[in-house]
PDB file of C-alpha atoms in Angstrom:
ATOM      1  CA  UNK A 735     -31.801-112.287 -41.343  1.00 41.00           C
ATOM      2  CA  UNK A 736     -31.379-116.071 -40.670  1.00 45.00           C
ATOM      3  CA  UNK A 737     -32.644-117.533 -37.374  1.00 44.00           C
ATOM      4  CA  UNK A 738     -30.148-117.954 -34.449  1.00 49.00           C
ATOM      5  CA  UNK A 739     -29.104-121.537 -33.654  1.00 52.00           C
ATOM      6  CA  UNK A 740     -30.548-122.637 -30.573  1.00 56.00           C
ATOM      7  CA  UNK A 741     -32.453-125.237 -28.641  1.00 59.00           C
ATOM      8  CA  UNK A 742     -36.058-126.264 -30.165  1.00 65.00           C
ATOM      9  CA  UNK A 743     -38.217-127.279 -27.481  1.00 65.00           C
ATOM     10  CA  UNK A 744     -41.183-129.168 -28.771  1.00 66.00           C
ATOM     11  CA  UNK A 745     -44.862-128.145 -27.722  1.00 71.00           C
ATOM     12  CA  UNK A 746     -47.069-130.600 -26.110  1.00 72.00           C
ATOM     13  CA  UNK A 747     -50.149-130.194 -28.024  1.00 85.00           C
ATOM     14  CA  UNK A 748     -49.123-131.792 -31.491  1.00 89.00           C
ATOM     15  CA  UNK A 749     -52.644-132.880 -32.481  1.00 91.00           C
ATOM     16  CA  UNK A 750     -53.884-129.233 -32.077  1.00 93.00           C
ATOM     17  CA  UNK A 751     -50.973-127.979 -34.174  1.00 93.00           C
ATOM     18  CA  UNK A 752     -51.554-130.398 -36.962  1.00 94.00           C
ATOM     19  CA  UNK A 753     -55.242-129.309 -37.125  1.00 94.00           C
ATOM     20  CA  UNK A 754     -53.975-125.607 -37.241  1.00 94.00           C
ATOM     21  CA  UNK A 755     -51.585-126.466 -40.080  1.00 95.00           C
ATOM     22  CA  UNK A 756     -54.331-128.532 -41.713  1.00 95.00           C
ATOM     23  CA  UNK A 757     -52.195-131.718 -41.984  1.00 96.00           C
ATOM     24  CA  UNK A 758     -54.379-134.513 -43.462  1.00 93.00           C
ATOM     25  CA  UNK A 759     -55.179-137.184 -41.407  1.00 89.00           C
ATOM     26  CA  UNK A 760     -52.348-139.491 -40.064  1.00 91.00           C
ATOM     27  CA  UNK A 761     -49.791-138.034 -42.676  1.00 94.00           C
ATOM     28  CA  UNK A 762     -46.157-138.110 -41.745  1.00 94.00           C
ATOM     29  CA  UNK A 763     -44.590-134.622 -42.017  1.00 96.00           C
ATOM     30  CA  UNK A 764     -41.191-134.166 -43.761  1.00 94.00           C
ATOM     31  CA  UNK A 765     -39.885-130.538 -42.965  1.00 95.00           C
ATOM     32  CA  UNK A 766     -37.829-128.710 -45.329  1.00 93.00           C
ATOM     33  CA  UNK A 767     -36.599-125.422 -43.472  1.00 92.00           C
ATOM     34  CA  UNK A 768     -34.416-122.366 -43.990  1.00 89.00           C
ATOM     35  CA  UNK A 769     -33.566-120.403 -47.088  1.00 88.00           C
ATOM     36  CA  UNK A 770     -35.754-122.166 -49.715  1.00 92.00           C
ATOM     37  CA  UNK A 771     -33.701-122.720 -53.026  1.00 89.00           C
ATOM     38  CA  UNK A 772     -32.747-125.402 -55.407  1.00 85.00           C
ATOM     39  CA  UNK A 773     -29.493-126.336 -53.342  1.00 81.00           C
ATOM     40  CA  UNK A 774     -31.912-128.097 -50.849  1.00 83.00           C
ATOM     41  CA  UNK A 775     -33.127-130.643 -53.315  1.00 85.00           C
ATOM     42  CA  UNK A 776     -36.655-129.287 -53.215  1.00 90.00           C
ATOM     43  CA  UNK A 777     -37.201-130.157 -56.717  1.00 89.00           C
ATOM     44  CA  UNK A 778     -36.394-133.877 -56.016  1.00 87.00           C
ATOM     45  CA  UNK A 779     -38.576-133.963 -53.027  1.00 90.00           C
ATOM     46  CA  UNK A 780     -41.568-132.523 -54.509  1.00 91.00           C
ATOM     47  CA  UNK A 781     -41.423-134.471 -57.661  1.00 88.00           C
ATOM     48  CA  UNK A 782     -41.167-137.821 -55.836  1.00 86.00           C
ATOM     49  CA  UNK A 783     -44.816-137.071 -54.626  1.00 86.00           C
ATOM     50  CA  UNK A 784     -45.702-136.664 -58.260  1.00 85.00           C
ATOM     51  CA  UNK A 785     -43.835-139.792 -59.539  1.00 82.00           C
ATOM     52  CA  UNK A 786     -44.954-142.178 -56.609  1.00 74.00           C
ATOM     53  CA  UNK A 787     -48.748-142.241 -56.350  1.00 68.00           C
ATOM     54  CA  UNK A 788     -48.439-144.840 -53.701  1.00 69.00           C
ATOM     55  CA  UNK A 789     -47.099-142.200 -51.268  1.00 77.00           C
ATOM     56  CA  UNK A 790     -50.412-141.543 -49.599  1.00 81.00           C
ATOM     57  CA  UNK A 791     -49.411-140.629 -45.990  1.00 90.00           C
ATOM     58  CA  UNK A 792     -46.845-137.906 -46.492  1.00 92.00           C
ATOM     59  CA  UNK A 793     -46.996-134.192 -46.395  1.00 95.00           C
ATOM     60  CA  UNK A 794     -44.009-132.132 -47.199  1.00 95.00           C
ATOM     61  CA  UNK A 795     -43.852-128.735 -45.164  1.00 97.00           C
ATOM     62  CA  UNK A 796     -41.615-126.168 -46.755  1.00 97.00           C
ATOM     63  CA  UNK A 797     -40.843-123.441 -44.415  1.00 96.00           C
ATOM     64  CA  UNK A 798     -38.718-120.257 -45.204  1.00 95.00           C
ATOM     65  CA  UNK A 799     -38.185-117.435 -47.741  1.00 95.00           C
ATOM     66  CA  UNK A 800     -38.398-118.983 -51.255  1.00 95.00           C
ATOM     67  CA  UNK A 801     -36.262-117.780 -54.239  1.00 95.00           C
ATOM     68  CA  UNK A 802     -37.717-117.353 -57.489  1.00 96.00           C
ATOM     69  CA  UNK A 803     -36.776-120.672 -58.697  1.00 95.00           C
ATOM     70  CA  UNK A 804     -38.751-122.332 -56.171  1.00 96.00           C
ATOM     71  CA  UNK A 805     -41.755-120.018 -56.446  1.00 96.00           C
ATOM     72  CA  UNK A 806     -41.921-121.048 -60.131  1.00 96.00           C
ATOM     73  CA  UNK A 807     -41.751-124.723 -59.286  1.00 95.00           C
ATOM     74  CA  UNK A 808     -44.420-124.537 -56.673  1.00 96.00           C
ATOM     75  CA  UNK A 809     -46.572-122.648 -59.129  1.00 96.00           C
ATOM     76  CA  UNK A 810     -46.641-125.612 -61.446  1.00 94.00           C
ATOM     77  CA  UNK A 811     -50.257-126.714 -62.090  1.00 95.00           C
ATOM     78  CA  UNK A 812     -49.598-130.374 -60.804  1.00 93.00           C
ATOM     79  CA  UNK A 813     -47.692-129.211 -57.812  1.00 94.00           C
ATOM     80  CA  UNK A 814     -50.515-126.667 -57.063  1.00 95.00           C
ATOM     81  CA  UNK A 815     -52.698-129.690 -56.499  1.00 93.00           C
ATOM     82  CA  UNK A 816     -50.540-131.062 -54.100  1.00 93.00           C
ATOM     83  CA  UNK A 817     -50.514-127.775 -52.204  1.00 95.00           C
ATOM     84  CA  UNK A 818     -54.232-127.619 -52.464  1.00 95.00           C
ATOM     85  CA  UNK A 819     -54.651-131.104 -50.988  1.00 92.00           C
ATOM     86  CA  UNK A 820     -52.049-130.202 -48.173  1.00 93.00           C
ATOM     87  CA  UNK A 821     -49.600-132.915 -49.436  1.00 93.00           C
ATOM     88  CA  UNK A 822     -47.277-129.935 -49.649  1.00 95.00           C
ATOM     89  CA  UNK A 823     -47.561-127.225 -46.953  1.00 97.00           C
ATOM     90  CA  UNK A 824     -45.810-123.956 -47.761  1.00 97.00           C
ATOM     91  CA  UNK A 825     -44.845-120.942 -45.441  1.00 96.00           C
ATOM     92  CA  UNK A 826     -43.111-118.572 -47.610  1.00 95.00           C
ATOM     93  CA  UNK A 827     -41.125-116.366 -45.034  1.00 94.00           C
ATOM     94  CA  UNK A 828     -38.865-116.752 -42.125  1.00 92.00           C
ATOM     95  CA  UNK A 829     -40.823-117.646 -39.091  1.00 94.00           C
ATOM     96  CA  UNK A 830     -40.346-116.572 -35.497  1.00 92.00           C
ATOM     97  CA  UNK A 831     -39.473-118.536 -32.628  1.00 88.00           C
ATOM     98  CA  UNK A 832     -43.001-119.588 -31.777  1.00 90.00           C
ATOM     99  CA  UNK A 833     -43.781-120.757 -35.320  1.00 93.00           C
ATOM    100  CA  UNK A 834     -40.573-122.524 -35.436  1.00 90.00           C
ATOM    101  CA  UNK A 835     -41.260-124.578 -32.374  1.00 89.00           C
ATOM    102  CA  UNK A 836     -44.713-125.451 -33.801  1.00 93.00           C
ATOM    103  CA  UNK A 837     -43.302-126.738 -37.081  1.00 94.00           C
ATOM    104  CA  UNK A 838     -40.605-128.752 -35.428  1.00 90.00           C
ATOM    105  CA  UNK A 839     -43.389-130.212 -33.135  1.00 92.00           C
ATOM    106  CA  UNK A 840     -45.634-131.454 -35.989  1.00 94.00           C
ATOM    107  CA  UNK A 841     -42.816-132.830 -38.189  1.00 94.00           C
ATOM    108  CA  UNK A 842     -41.738-136.258 -38.088  1.00 93.00           C
ATOM    109  CA  UNK A 843     -38.384-136.089 -39.917  1.00 90.00           C
ATOM    110  CA  UNK A 844     -36.331-133.491 -41.873  1.00 88.00           C
ATOM    111  CA  UNK A 845     -35.039-133.376 -45.444  1.00 86.00           C
ATOM    112  CA  UNK A 846     -31.376-132.586 -46.184  1.00 80.00           C
ATOM    113  CA  UNK A 847     -31.144-133.658 -49.706  1.00 73.00           C
ATOM    114  CA  UNK A 848     -28.591-130.888 -50.868  1.00 70.00           C
ATOM    115  CA  UNK A 849     -28.007-131.549 -54.372  1.00 69.00           C
ATOM    116  CA  UNK A 850     -24.994-129.190 -55.162  1.00 63.00           C
ATOM    117  CA  UNK A 851     -22.661-130.444 -52.440  1.00 55.00           C
ATOM    118  CA  UNK A 852     -23.007-127.898 -49.915  1.00 54.00           C
ATOM    119  CA  UNK A 853     -19.769-127.558 -47.722  1.00 50.00           C
ATOM    120  CA  UNK A 854     -21.084-125.405 -45.090  1.00 53.00           C
ATOM    121  CA  UNK A 855     -22.799-126.562 -41.842  1.00 56.00           C
ATOM    122  CA  UNK A 856     -26.519-126.638 -41.442  1.00 62.00           C
ATOM    123  CA  UNK A 857     -28.565-124.651 -39.009  1.00 70.00           C
ATOM    124  CA  UNK A 858     -31.466-126.994 -39.724  1.00 70.00           C
ATOM    125  CA  UNK A 859     -29.356-129.970 -38.797  1.00 66.00           C
ATOM    126  CA  UNK A 860     -28.647-128.236 -35.456  1.00 67.00           C
ATOM    127  CA  UNK A 861     -32.221-127.358 -35.085  1.00 74.00           C
ATOM    128  CA  UNK A 862     -33.239-130.904 -36.005  1.00 72.00           C
ATOM    129  CA  UNK A 863     -30.811-132.536 -33.452  1.00 67.00           C
ATOM    130  CA  UNK A 864     -32.208-130.272 -30.702  1.00 74.00           C
ATOM    131  CA  UNK A 865     -35.833-131.290 -31.631  1.00 79.00           C
ATOM    132  CA  UNK A 866     -35.015-134.961 -31.814  1.00 80.00           C
ATOM    133  CA  UNK A 867     -35.956-134.978 -35.531  1.00 83.00           C
ATOM    134  CA  UNK A 868     -34.326-137.636 -37.770  1.00 83.00           C
ATOM    135  CA  UNK A 869     -33.027-136.588 -41.064  1.00 78.00           C
ATOM    136  CA  UNK A 870     -33.299-137.934 -44.570  1.00 73.00           C
ATOM    137  CA  UNK A 871     -30.053-137.008 -46.426  1.00 67.00           C
ATOM    138  CA  UNK A 872     -27.930-137.871 -49.333  1.00 64.00           C
ATOM    139  CA  UNK A 873     -24.117-138.559 -49.785  1.00 63.00           C
ATOM    140  CA  UNK A 874     -23.297-135.007 -51.335  1.00 59.00           C
ATOM    141  CA  UNK A 875     -22.696-132.617 -48.544  1.00 56.00           C
ATOM    142  CA  UNK A 876     -20.999-131.844 -45.301  1.00 50.00           C
ATOM    143  CA  UNK A 877     -24.375-132.244 -43.643  1.00 56.00           C
ATOM    144  CA  UNK A 878     -24.787-135.818 -44.866  1.00 55.00           C
ATOM    145  CA  UNK A 879     -21.258-136.574 -43.370  1.00 49.00           C
ATOM    146  CA  UNK A 880     -22.799-135.415 -40.035  1.00 51.00           C
ATOM    147  CA  UNK A 881     -25.883-137.301 -40.423  1.00 53.00           C
ATOM    148  CA  UNK A 882     -24.029-140.568 -41.009  1.00 54.00           C
ATOM    149  CA  UNK A 883     -21.200-139.998 -38.351  1.00 55.00           C
ATOM    150  CA  UNK A 884     -23.762-139.056 -35.696  1.00 52.00           C
ATOM    151  CA  UNK A 885     -26.391-141.516 -36.682  1.00 52.00           C
ATOM    152  CA  UNK A 886     -29.133-138.855 -37.170  1.00 54.00           C
ATOM    153  CA  UNK A 887     -30.767-140.369 -40.149  1.00 52.00           C
ATOM    154  CA  UNK A 888     -33.720-142.585 -40.734  1.00 56.00           C
TER     155      UNK A 888
END
């Protein structure tokens, strides 16, 4: 079952939460959230860390139930190194409301890089707006239309 849409109220102790999630130093956190599959452009986001060595202060937090394609992607030897160094943080299950608040609190921006032109609305977009989280999007989906129209992007 997918989480209900609702207001995300951030938690005040962001520094403690960052320590709990083992987020390195002053890394910015890019959140990918929901049903974790290829539609979300996870391959592109994850491989950007491999292609651009100069990206030193970014961690990608991937939160939600993964399909088998994503499990295989994240099991790649090079990507495992990024996971071990906490450049990629993985939570492979649907989270409850408490953890949801925590992940939106520690995140600096969200990723909505849908690659197959999703024409449905995004619960992640609603949650991100509620939490005041800016979004990185592309131009291939209904979500990207809303990001542009409502000036929600970075």
